[in-house]
Amino acid sequence: MEAIILAGGFGTRLQSVVSDVPKPMAPIGNVPFLSYILDELVEQEFDKVILAVGYKKEVIMDYYGDSYKGMKILYSIENEPLGTGGCVKKAMELSEDDFVFVINGDTFFKINYKEMAKTNKISIACRKMFNFDRYGEVKIKNGIIQAFEEKKHVDEGYINGGIYYLPSDIFTRYHLDKKFSMEKDFFEVYMKELNIYAYKSYDYFIDIGIPEDYYKFIEDNKNE
């Protein structure tokens, strides 16, 4: 299996606690947050990962080099901001598989990748949440995503967990700008045509994009 990890984030909301490294390199004890994602991929027998890097890319490239615990690492370098979609489209050029996982580099979602791959269709990993307003709700019917709602308070519902399973040639099928948002300009615009499957998982999920959850992840892993 192959994965693309979006690792070029500025970490604007984390500036108060992590200001000198890309967001995925935020320290968790003695190791970067990104290593937790990579460890999960190694454990689930991925053989190749493409790190989509931009902001302070040298920090990531110098730290990881061309492999991690036997897993091959390639780098897709974003020399200008391309948005999440443009960034993934560029990284797809390094993919050799028919399908590839795309993972947000500031989110840890402990899903079963092999099970998700069995869908063999365009899929988004969705996590059930309660009493939330930080994330937009994903509306699902008969296993297919119907809508991505704007952020508002929701008592109970599903959110986009930041892991996608996509054909590696998917962006060649559409006329897209060089810079675009995968969520707003692609998934939402072509949702009905894409027929996106919601892979529901109830496993551990956290997004370290805000200081509170960054500290929570440190606390959750302090004994490891």
JSON list of C-alpha atoms in Angstrom, two decimals:
[
{"chain": "A", "resi": 1, "resn": "MET", "atom": "CA", "xyz": [0.00, 0.00, 0.00]},
{"chain": "A", "resi": 2, "resn": "GLU", "atom": "CA", "xyz": [1.02, 3.57, -0.65]},
{"chain": "A", "resi": 3, "resn": "ALA", "atom": "CA", "xyz": [0.17, 6.76, 1.21]},
{"chain": "A", "resi": 4, "resn": "ILE", "atom": "CA", "xyz": [0.53, 10.49, 0.66]},
{"chain": "A", "resi": 5, "resn": "ILE", "atom": "CA", "xyz": [0.84, 12.55, 3.83]},
{"chain": "A", "resi": 6, "resn": "LEU", "atom": "CA", "xyz": [0.13, 16.27, 3.68]},
{"chain": "A", "resi": 7, "resn": "ALA", "atom": "CA", "xyz": [3.07, 17.60, 5.67]},
{"chain": "A", "resi": 8, "resn": "GLY", "atom": "CA", "xyz": [3.43, 21.17, 4.48]},
{"chain": "A", "resi": 9, "resn": "GLY", "atom": "CA", "xyz": [1.17, 22.93, 6.98]},
{"chain": "A", "resi": 10, "resn": "PHE", "atom": "CA", "xyz": [2.07, 26.22, 8.67]},
{"chain": "A", "resi": 11, "resn": "GLY", "atom": "CA", "xyz": [0.31, 25.40, 11.94]},
{"chain": "A", "resi": 12, "resn": "THR", "atom": "CA", "xyz": [-1.12, 28.90, 12.34]},
{"chain": "A", "resi": 13, "resn": "ARG", "atom": "CA", "xyz": [-3.32, 27.99, 15.32]},
{"chain": "A", "resi": 14, "resn": "LEU", "atom": "CA", "xyz": [-0.40, 26.23, 16.99]},
{"chain": "A", "resi": 15, "resn": "GLN", "atom": "CA", "xyz": [1.96, 29.21, 16.74]},
{"chain": "A", "resi": 16, "resn": "SER", "atom": "CA", "xyz": [1.67, 29.91, 20.46]},
{"chain": "A", "resi": 17, "resn": "VAL", "atom": "CA", "xyz": [3.21, 26.52, 21.33]},
{"chain": "A", "resi": 18, "resn": "VAL", "atom": "CA", "xyz": [4.98, 25.28, 18.18]},
{"chain": "A", "resi": 19, "resn": "SER", "atom": "CA", "xyz": [6.45, 28.06, 16.06]},
{"chain": "A", "resi": 20, "resn": "ASP", "atom": "CA", "xyz": [9.70, 26.90, 14.47]},
{"chain": "A", "resi": 21, "resn": "VAL", "atom": "CA", "xyz": [8.75, 23.69, 12.63]},
{"chain": "A", "resi": 22, "resn": "PRO", "atom": "CA", "xyz": [6.04, 22.49, 10.20]},
{"chain": "A", "resi": 23, "resn": "LYS", "atom": "CA", "xyz": [2.91, 21.42, 12.07]},
{"chain": "A", "resi": 24, "resn": "PRO", "atom": "CA", "xyz": [3.45, 17.64, 11.52]},
{"chain": "A", "resi": 25, "resn": "MET", "atom": "CA", "xyz": [6.85, 18.02, 13.21]},
{"chain": "A", "resi": 26, "resn": "ALA", "atom": "CA", "xyz": [5.32, 19.32, 16.44]},
{"chain": "A", "resi": 27, "resn": "PRO", "atom": "CA", "xyz": [7.20, 17.50, 19.22]},
{"chain": "A", "resi": 28, "resn": "ILE", "atom": "CA", "xyz": [5.43, 14.76, 21.16]},
{"chain": "A", "resi": 29, "resn": "GLY", "atom": "CA", "xyz": [7.95, 13.98, 23.85]},
{"chain": "A", "resi": 30, "resn": "ASN", "atom": "CA", "xyz": [11.15, 13.19, 21.98]},
{"chain": "A", "resi": 31, "resn": "VAL", "atom": "CA", "xyz": [9.67, 12.51, 18.54]},
{"chain": "A", "resi": 32, "resn": "PRO", "atom": "CA", "xyz": [7.64, 14.49, 15.97]},
{"chain": "A", "resi": 33, "resn": "PHE", "atom": "CA", "xyz": [3.90, 13.96, 15.64]},
{"chain": "A", "resi": 34, "resn": "LEU", "atom": "CA", "xyz": [4.51, 12.75, 12.09]},
{"chain": "A", "resi": 35, "resn": "SER", "atom": "CA", "xyz": [6.41, 9.73, 13.42]},
{"chain": "A", "resi": 36, "resn": "TYR", "atom": "CA", "xyz": [3.22, 8.46, 15.06]},
{"chain": "A", "resi": 37, "resn": "ILE", "atom": "CA", "xyz": [1.48, 8.44, 11.67]},
{"chain": "A", "resi": 38, "resn": "LEU", "atom": "CA", "xyz": [4.48, 6.77, 10.03]},
{"chain": "A", "resi": 39, "resn": "ASP", "atom": "CA", "xyz": [4.66, 4.14, 12.78]},
{"chain": "A", "resi": 40, "resn": "GLU", "atom": "CA", "xyz": [1.02, 3.29, 12.12]},
{"chain": "A", "resi": 41, "resn": "LEU", "atom": "CA", "xyz": [1.73, 2.88, 8.40]},
{"chain": "A", "resi": 42, "resn": "VAL", "atom": "CA", "xyz": [4.75, 0.66, 9.08]},
{"chain": "A", "resi": 43, "resn": "GLU", "atom": "CA", "xyz": [2.68, -1.48, 11.45]},
{"chain": "A", "resi": 44, "resn": "GLN", "atom": "CA", "xyz": [-0.01, -1.88, 8.79]},
{"chain": "A", "resi": 45, "resn": "GLU", "atom": "CA", "xyz": [2.59, -2.92, 6.18]},
{"chain": "A", "resi": 46, "resn": "PHE", "atom": "CA", "xyz": [2.74, 0.10, 3.90]},
{"chain": "A", "resi": 47, "resn": "ASP", "atom": "CA", "xyz": [5.85, -0.08, 1.75]},
{"chain": "A", "resi": 48, "resn": "LYS", "atom": "CA", "xyz": [5.97, 3.48, 0.46]},
{"chain": "A", "resi": 49, "resn": "VAL", "atom": "CA", "xyz": [4.95, 6.94, 1.65]},
{"chain": "A", "resi": 50, "resn": "ILE", "atom": "CA", "xyz": [5.05, 10.23, -0.23]},
{"chain": "A", "resi": 51, "resn": "LEU", "atom": "CA", "xyz": [5.50, 13.24, 2.02]},
{"chain": "A", "resi": 52, "resn": "ALA", "atom": "CA", "xyz": [3.99, 16.37, 0.46]},
{"chain": "A", "resi": 53, "resn": "VAL", "atom": "CA", "xyz": [6.18, 19.10, 1.91]},
{"chain": "A", "resi": 54, "resn": "GLY", "atom": "CA", "xyz": [6.35, 22.87, 1.62]},
{"chain": "A", "resi": 55, "resn": "TYR", "atom": "CA", "xyz": [6.83, 25.12, 4.62]},
{"chain": "A", "resi": 56, "resn": "LYS", "atom": "CA", "xyz": [10.28, 24.49, 6.15]},
{"chain": "A", "resi": 57, "resn": "LYS", "atom": "CA", "xyz": [10.53, 21.31, 4.11]},
{"chain": "A", "resi": 58, "resn": "GLU", "atom": "CA", "xyz": [14.21, 20.85, 5.01]},
{"chain": "A", "resi": 59, "resn": "VAL", "atom": "CA", "xyz": [13.25, 20.14, 8.63]},
{"chain": "A", "resi": 60, "resn": "ILE", "atom": "CA", "xyz": [11.23, 17.11, 7.51]},
{"chain": "A", "resi": 61, "resn": "MET", "atom": "CA", "xyz": [13.59, 15.95, 4.77]},
{"chain": "A", "resi": 62, "resn": "ASP", "atom": "CA", "xyz": [16.68, 16.14, 6.98]},
{"chain": "A", "resi": 63, "resn": "TYR", "atom": "CA", "xyz": [14.95, 14.29, 9.81]},
{"chain": "A", "resi": 64, "resn": "TYR", "atom": "CA", "xyz": [13.51, 11.35, 7.83]},
{"chain": "A", "resi": 65, "resn": "GLY", "atom": "CA", "xyz": [15.74, 10.99, 4.79]},
{"chain": "A", "resi": 66, "resn": "ASP", "atom": "CA", "xyz": [14.64, 8.40, 2.22]},
{"chain": "A", "resi": 67, "resn": "SER", "atom": "CA", "xyz": [13.25, 5.68, 4.50]},
{"chain": "A", "resi": 68, "resn": "TYR", "atom": "CA", "xyz": [11.58, 5.08, 7.85]},
{"chain": "A", "resi": 69, "resn": "LYS", "atom": "CA", "xyz": [11.83, 1.68, 9.55]},
{"chain": "A", "resi": 70, "resn": "GLY", "atom": "CA", "xyz": [12.13, -0.01, 6.16]},
{"chain": "A", "resi": 71, "resn": "MET", "atom": "CA", "xyz": [9.36, 2.02, 4.51]},
{"chain": "A", "resi": 72, "resn": "LYS", "atom": "CA", "xyz": [10.45, 3.99, 1.45]},
{"chain": "A", "resi": 73, "resn": "ILE", "atom": "CA", "xyz": [9.98, 7.78, 1.59]},
{"chain": "A", "resi": 74, "resn": "LEU", "atom": "CA", "xyz": [9.62, 10.06, -1.41]},
{"chain": "A", "resi": 75, "resn": "TYR", "atom": "CA", "xyz": [9.08, 13.82, -1.29]},
{"chain": "A", "resi": 76, "resn": "SER", "atom": "CA", "xyz": [6.70, 15.93, -3.33]},
{"chain": "A", "resi": 77, "resn": "ILE", "atom": "CA", "xyz": [7.93, 19.50, -2.93]},
{"chain": "A", "resi": 78, "resn": "GLU", "atom": "CA", "xyz": [5.44, 22.36, -2.99]},
{"chain": "A", "resi": 79, "resn": "ASN", "atom": "CA", "xyz": [7.40, 25.48, -3.99]},
{"chain": "A", "resi": 80, "resn": "GLU", "atom": "CA", "xyz": [4.29, 27.65, -3.77]},
{"chain": "A", "resi": 81, "resn": "PRO", "atom": "CA", "xyz": [1.01, 27.13, -1.89]},
{"chain": "A", "resi": 82, "resn": "LEU", "atom": "CA", "xyz": [-1.17, 24.84, -4.00]},
{"chain": "A", "resi": 83, "resn": "GLY", "atom": "CA", "xyz": [-4.03, 24.16, -1.59]},
{"chain": "A", "resi": 84, "resn": "THR", "atom": "CA", "xyz": [-4.79, 20.67, -0.33]},
{"chain": "A", "resi": 85, "resn": "GLY", "atom": "CA", "xyz": [-5.98, 19.51, -3.75]},
{"chain": "A", "resi": 86, "resn": "GLY", "atom": "CA", "xyz": [-3.13, 20.94, -5.78]},
{"chain": "A", "resi": 87, "resn": "CYS", "atom": "CA", "xyz": [-0.68, 19.52, -3.28]},
{"chain": "A", "resi": 88, "resn": "VAL", "atom": "CA", "xyz": [-2.16, 16.01, -3.55]},
{"chain": "A", "resi": 89, "resn": "LYS", "atom": "CA", "xyz": [-2.42, 16.22, -7.35]},
{"chain": "A", "resi": 90, "resn": "LYS", "atom": "CA", "xyz": [1.30, 16.97, -7.53]},
{"chain": "A", "resi": 91, "resn": "ALA", "atom": "CA", "xyz": [2.16, 14.17, -5.10]},
{"chain": "A", "resi": 92, "resn": "MET", "atom": "CA", "xyz": [0.06, 11.69, -7.11]},
{"chain": "A", "resi": 93, "resn": "GLU", "atom": "CA", "xyz": [2.67, 11.94, -9.87]},
{"chain": "A", "resi": 94, "resn": "LEU", "atom": "CA", "xyz": [4.99, 9.87, -7.65]},
{"chain": "A", "resi": 95, "resn": "SER", "atom": "CA", "xyz": [2.42, 7.16, -6.99]},
{"chain": "A", "resi": 96, "resn": "GLU", "atom": "CA", "xyz": [2.80, 3.76, -8.65]},
{"chain": "A", "resi": 97, "resn": "ASP", "atom": "CA", "xyz": [-0.36, 2.07, -7.34]},
{"chain": "A", "resi": 98, "resn": "ASP", "atom": "CA", "xyz": [-3.85, 2.31, -8.79]},
{"chain": "A", "resi": 99, "resn": "PHE", "atom": "CA", "xyz": [-5.18, 3.59, -5.46]},
{"chain": "A", "resi": 100, "resn": "VAL", "atom": "CA", "xyz": [-3.42, 5.61, -2.79]},
{"chain": "A", "resi": 101, "resn": "PHE", "atom": "CA", "xyz": [-4.30, 6.78, 0.71]},
{"chain": "A", "resi": 102, "resn": "VAL", "atom": "CA", "xyz": [-4.14, 10.50, 1.43]},
{"chain": "A", "resi": 103, "resn": "ILE", "atom": "CA", "xyz": [-3.61, 11.46, 5.07]},
{"chain": "A", "resi": 104, "resn": "ASN", "atom": "CA", "xyz": [-3.67, 14.82, 6.79]},
{"chain": "A", "resi": 105, "resn": "GLY", "atom": "CA", "xyz": [-0.34, 15.30, 8.54]},
{"chain": "A", "resi": 106, "resn": "ASP", "atom": "CA", "xyz": [-1.86, 16.96, 11.60]},
{"chain": "A", "resi": 107, "resn": "THR", "atom": "CA", "xyz": [-4.44, 14.25, 12.29]},
{"chain": "A", "resi": 108, "resn": "PHE", "atom": "CA", "xyz": [-4.06, 10.84, 13.89]},
{"chain": "A", "resi": 109, "resn": "PHE", "atom": "CA", "xyz": [-6.93, 8.47, 13.10]},
{"chain": "A", "resi": 110, "resn": "LYS", "atom": "CA", "xyz": [-6.23, 4.85, 13.97]},
{"chain": "A", "resi": 111, "resn": "ILE", "atom": "CA", "xyz": [-8.19, 3.16, 11.21]},
{"chain": "A", "resi": 112, "resn": "ASN", "atom": "CA", "xyz": [-7.71, -0.26, 9.65]},
{"chain": "A", "resi": 113, "resn": "TYR", "atom": "CA", "xyz": [-6.22, 0.70, 6.29]},
{"chain": "A", "resi": 114, "resn": "LYS", "atom": "CA", "xyz": [-6.50, -2.77, 4.80]},
{"chain": "A", "resi": 115, "resn": "GLU", "atom": "CA", "xyz": [-10.21, -2.88, 5.59]},
{"chain": "A", "resi": 116, "resn": "MET", "atom": "CA", "xyz": [-10.72, 0.56, 4.07]},
{"chain": "A", "resi": 117, "resn": "ALA", "atom": "CA", "xyz": [-8.82, -0.53, 0.94]},
{"chain": "A", "resi": 118, "resn": "LYS", "atom": "CA", "xyz": [-11.25, -3.41, 0.48]},
{"chain": "A", "resi": 119, "resn": "THR", "atom": "CA", "xyz": [-13.91, -0.88, -0.52]},
{"chain": "A", "resi": 120, "resn": "ASN", "atom": "CA", "xyz": [-11.94, -0.43, -3.77]},
{"chain": "A", "resi": 121, "resn": "LYS", "atom": "CA", "xyz": [-13.74, 2.86, -4.32]},
{"chain": "A", "resi": 122, "resn": "ILE", "atom": "CA", "xyz": [-13.32, 6.55, -3.57]},
{"chain": "A", "resi": 123, "resn": "SER", "atom": "CA", "xyz": [-13.69, 6.71, 0.19]},
{"chain": "A", "resi": 124, "resn": "ILE", "atom": "CA", "xyz": [-13.38, 9.07, 3.13]},
{"chain": "A", "resi": 125, "resn": "ALA", "atom": "CA", "xyz": [-12.76, 7.80, 6.65]},
{"chain": "A", "resi": 126, "resn": "CYS", "atom": "CA", "xyz": [-15.48, 9.26, 8.87]},
{"chain": "A", "resi": 127, "resn": "ARG", "atom": "CA", "xyz": [-15.53, 9.40, 12.65]},
{"chain": "A", "resi": 128, "resn": "LYS", "atom": "CA", "xyz": [-18.65, 9.60, 14.81]},
{"chain": "A", "resi": 129, "resn": "MET", "atom": "CA", "xyz": [-18.53, 12.52, 17.24]},
{"chain": "A", "resi": 130, "resn": "PHE", "atom": "CA", "xyz": [-20.76, 13.97, 19.93]},
{"chain": "A", "resi": 131, "resn": "ASN", "atom": "CA", "xyz": [-21.41, 17.60, 20.91]},
{"chain": "A", "resi": 132, "resn": "PHE", "atom": "CA", "xyz": [-19.01, 19.19, 18.44]},
{"chain": "A", "resi": 133, "resn": "ASP", "atom": "CA", "xyz": [-18.76, 22.51, 16.63]},
{"chain": "A", "resi": 134, "resn": "ARG", "atom": "CA", "xyz": [-15.10, 22.51, 15.55]},
{"chain": "A", "resi": 135, "resn": "TYR", "atom": "CA", "xyz": [-15.76, 20.26, 12.53]},
{"chain": "A", "resi": 136, "resn": "GLY", "atom": "CA", "xyz": [-18.29, 20.31, 9.73]},
{"chain": "A", "resi": 137, "resn": "GLU", "atom": "CA", "xyz": [-20.74, 17.40, 9.74]},
{"chain": "A", "resi": 138, "resn": "VAL", "atom": "CA", "xyz": [-20.69, 14.81, 6.97]},
{"chain": "A", "resi": 139, "resn": "LYS", "atom": "CA", "xyz": [-24.17, 13.71, 5.92]},
{"chain": "A", "resi": 140, "resn": "ILE", "atom": "CA", "xyz": [-24.33, 10.03, 4.95]},
{"chain": "A", "resi": 141, "resn": "LYS", "atom": "CA", "xyz": [-27.11, 7.94, 3.40]},
{"chain": "A", "resi": 142, "resn": "ASN", "atom": "CA", "xyz": [-26.81, 4.24, 2.59]},
{"chain": "A", "resi": 143, "resn": "GLY", "atom": "CA", "xyz": [-23.06, 4.47, 3.09]},
{"chain": "A", "resi": 144, "resn": "ILE", "atom": "CA", "xyz": [-22.62, 7.29, 0.53]},
{"chain": "A", "resi": 145, "resn": "ILE", "atom": "CA", "xyz": [-21.71, 10.87, 1.44]},
{"chain": "A", "resi": 146, "resn": "GLN", "atom": "CA", "xyz": [-24.54, 13.25, 0.56]},
{"chain": "A", "resi": 147, "resn": "ALA", "atom": "CA", "xyz": [-23.24, 16.58, 1.87]},
{"chain": "A", "resi": 148, "resn": "PHE", "atom": "CA", "xyz": [-20.50, 18.36, 3.78]},
{"chain": "A", "resi": 149, "resn": "GLU", "atom": "CA", "xyz": [-22.16, 20.75, 6.21]},
{"chain": "A", "resi": 150, "resn": "GLU", "atom": "CA", "xyz": [-20.64, 24.01, 7.46]},
{"chain": "A", "resi": 151, "resn": "LYS", "atom": "CA", "xyz": [-19.29, 24.08, 11.01]},
{"chain": "A", "resi": 152, "resn": "LYS", "atom": "CA", "xyz": [-22.01, 24.43, 13.61]},
{"chain": "A", "resi": 153, "resn": "HIS", "atom": "CA", "xyz": [-22.93, 22.76, 16.87]},
{"chain": "A", "resi": 154, "resn": "VAL", "atom": "CA", "xyz": [-24.02, 19.16, 16.33]},
{"chain": "A", "resi": 155, "resn": "ASP", "atom": "CA", "xyz": [-25.22, 16.85, 19.09]},
{"chain": "A", "resi": 156, "resn": "GLU", "atom": "CA", "xyz": [-24.28, 13.67, 17.25]},
{"chain": "A", "resi": 157, "resn": "GLY", "atom": "CA", "xyz": [-22.92, 13.02, 13.78]},
{"chain": "A", "resi": 158, "resn": "TYR", "atom": "CA", "xyz": [-19.98, 12.09, 11.58]},
{"chain": "A", "resi": 159, "resn": "ILE", "atom": "CA", "xyz": [-17.00, 14.21, 10.63]},
{"chain": "A", "resi": 160, "resn": "ASN", "atom": "CA", "xyz": [-14.39, 13.97, 7.88]},
{"chain": "A", "resi": 161, "resn": "GLY", "atom": "CA", "xyz": [-11.51, 12.12, 9.58]},
{"chain": "A", "resi": 162, "resn": "GLY", "atom": "CA", "xyz": [-8.87, 13.40, 7.17]},
{"chain": "A", "resi": 163, "resn": "ILE", "atom": "CA", "xyz": [-8.02, 10.09, 5.48]},
{"chain": "A", "resi": 164, "resn": "TYR", "atom": "CA", "xyz": [-8.97, 9.51, 1.84]},
{"chain": "A", "resi": 165, "resn": "TYR", "atom": "CA", "xyz": [-8.68, 6.50, -0.46]},
{"chain": "A", "resi": 166, "resn": "LEU", "atom": "CA", "xyz": [-8.42, 7.67, -4.04]},
{"chain": "A", "resi": 167, "resn": "PRO", "atom": "CA", "xyz": [-7.51, 6.41, -7.52]},
{"chain": "A", "resi": 168, "resn": "SER", "atom": "CA", "xyz": [-4.05, 7.77, -8.28]},
{"chain": "A", "resi": 169, "resn": "ASP", "atom": "CA", "xyz": [-5.26, 9.16, -11.63]},
{"chain": "A", "resi": 170, "resn": "ILE", "atom": "CA", "xyz": [-8.39, 10.82, -10.25]},
{"chain": "A", "resi": 171, "resn": "PHE", "atom": "CA", "xyz": [-7.32, 14.40, -10.86]},
{"chain": "A", "resi": 172, "resn": "THR", "atom": "CA", "xyz": [-6.48, 13.77, -14.51]},
{"chain": "A", "resi": 173, "resn": "ARG", "atom": "CA", "xyz": [-10.18, 13.19, -15.15]},
{"chain": "A", "resi": 174, "resn": "TYR", "atom": "CA", "xyz": [-11.20, 16.74, -14.26]},
{"chain": "A", "resi": 175, "resn": "HIS", "atom": "CA", "xyz": [-10.23, 20.24, -15.35]},
{"chain": "A", "resi": 176, "resn": "LEU", "atom": "CA", "xyz": [-8.85, 21.71, -12.15]},
{"chain": "A", "resi": 177, "resn": "ASP", "atom": "CA", "xyz": [-6.70, 24.74, -11.45]},
{"chain": "A", "resi": 178, "resn": "LYS", "atom": "CA", "xyz": [-3.12, 24.25, -10.32]},
{"chain": "A", "resi": 179, "resn": "LYS", "atom": "CA", "xyz": [-4.17, 25.51, -6.91]},
{"chain": "A", "resi": 180, "resn": "PHE", "atom": "CA", "xyz": [-7.39, 24.16, -5.40]},
{"chain": "A", "resi": 181, "resn": "SER", "atom": "CA", "xyz": [-8.93, 22.81, -2.21]},
{"chain": "A", "resi": 182, "resn": "MET", "atom": "CA", "xyz": [-9.58, 19.09, -2.28]},
{"chain": "A", "resi": 183, "resn": "GLU", "atom": "CA", "xyz": [-12.53, 19.50, 0.05]},
{"chain": "A", "resi": 184, "resn": "LYS", "atom": "CA", "xyz": [-14.23, 22.65, -1.27]},
{"chain": "A", "resi": 185, "resn": "ASP", "atom": "CA", "xyz": [-13.26, 22.63, -4.94]},
{"chain": "A", "resi": 186, "resn": "PHE", "atom": "CA", "xyz": [-13.28, 18.89, -5.58]},
{"chain": "A", "resi": 187, "resn": "PHE", "atom": "CA", "xyz": [-15.24, 16.72, -3.16]},
{"chain": "A", "resi": 188, "resn": "GLU", "atom": "CA", "xyz": [-18.07, 19.21, -2.72]},
{"chain": "A", "resi": 189, "resn": "VAL", "atom": "CA", "xyz": [-18.27, 20.23, -6.39]},
{"chain": "A", "resi": 190, "resn": "TYR", "atom": "CA", "xyz": [-18.17, 16.68, -7.82]},
{"chain": "A", "resi": 191, "resn": "MET", "atom": "CA", "xyz": [-19.75, 14.85, -4.89]},
{"chain": "A", "resi": 192, "resn": "LYS", "atom": "CA", "xyz": [-22.66, 13.27, -6.77]},
{"chain": "A", "resi": 193, "resn": "GLU", "atom": "CA", "xyz": [-20.46, 12.17, -9.66]},
{"chain": "A", "resi": 194, "resn": "LEU", "atom": "CA", "xyz": [-17.75, 10.77, -7.36]},
{"chain": "A", "resi": 195, "resn": "ASN", "atom": "CA", "xyz": [-20.23, 8.71, -5.29]},
{"chain": "A", "resi": 196, "resn": "ILE", "atom": "CA", "xyz": [-17.95, 8.92, -2.24]},
{"chain": "A", "resi": 197, "resn": "TYR", "atom": "CA", "xyz": [-18.17, 6.02, 0.20]},
{"chain": "A", "resi": 198, "resn": "ALA", "atom": "CA", "xyz": [-18.08, 6.81, 3.92]},
{"chain": "A", "resi": 199, "resn": "TYR", "atom": "CA", "xyz": [-15.75, 4.41, 5.69]},
{"chain": "A", "resi": 200, "resn": "LYS", "atom": "CA", "xyz": [-16.97, 4.63, 9.28]},
{"chain": "A", "resi": 201, "resn": "SER", "atom": "CA", "xyz": [-14.49, 4.00, 12.06]},
{"chain": "A", "resi": 202, "resn": "TYR", "atom": "CA", "xyz": [-14.86, 4.51, 15.80]},
{"chain": "A", "resi": 203, "resn": "ASP", "atom": "CA", "xyz": [-11.18, 4.22, 16.63]},
{"chain": "A", "resi": 204, "resn": "TYR", "atom": "CA", "xyz": [-8.94, 6.81, 18.26]},
{"chain": "A", "resi": 205, "resn": "PHE", "atom": "CA", "xyz": [-9.03, 10.20, 16.53]},
{"chain": "A", "resi": 206, "resn": "ILE", "atom": "CA", "xyz": [-7.35, 13.51, 17.25]},
{"chain": "A", "resi": 207, "resn": "ASP", "atom": "CA", "xyz": [-6.49, 16.64, 15.28]},
{"chain": "A", "resi": 208, "resn": "ILE", "atom": "CA", "xyz": [-3.58, 18.54, 16.84]},
{"chain": "A", "resi": 209, "resn": "GLY", "atom": "CA", "xyz": [-4.45, 21.76, 15.01]},
{"chain": "A", "resi": 210, "resn": "ILE", "atom": "CA", "xyz": [-5.26, 23.59, 18.23]},
{"chain": "A", "resi": 211, "resn": "PRO", "atom": "CA", "xyz": [-3.15, 23.74, 21.44]},
{"chain": "A", "resi": 212, "resn": "GLU", "atom": "CA", "xyz": [-5.72, 21.92, 23.58]},
{"chain": "A", "resi": 213, "resn": "ASP", "atom": "CA", "xyz": [-5.70, 18.82, 21.40]},
{"chain": "A", "resi": 214, "resn": "TYR", "atom": "CA", "xyz": [-1.94, 19.01, 20.86]},
{"chain": "A", "resi": 215, "resn": "TYR", "atom": "CA", "xyz": [-1.48, 18.81, 24.63]},
{"chain": "A", "resi": 216, "resn": "LYS", "atom": "CA", "xyz": [-4.09, 16.06, 24.85]},
{"chain": "A", "resi": 217, "resn": "PHE", "atom": "CA", "xyz": [-2.15, 13.92, 22.36]},
{"chain": "A", "resi": 218, "resn": "ILE", "atom": "CA", "xyz": [1.01, 14.44, 24.41]},
{"chain": "A", "resi": 219, "resn": "GLU", "atom": "CA", "xyz": [-0.88, 13.32, 27.50]},
{"chain": "A", "resi": 220, "resn": "ASP", "atom": "CA", "xyz": [-2.36, 10.31, 25.71]},
{"chain": "A", "resi": 221, "resn": "ASN", "atom": "CA", "xyz": [1.12, 9.15, 24.69]},
{"chain": "A", "resi": 222, "resn": "LYS", "atom": "CA", "xyz": [3.26, 10.19, 27.65]},
{"chain": "A", "resi": 223, "resn": "ASN", "atom": "CA", "xyz": [3.88, 6.60, 28.76]},
{"chain": "A", "resi": 224, "resn": "GLU", "atom": "CA", "xyz": [4.96, 5.29, 25.38]}
]
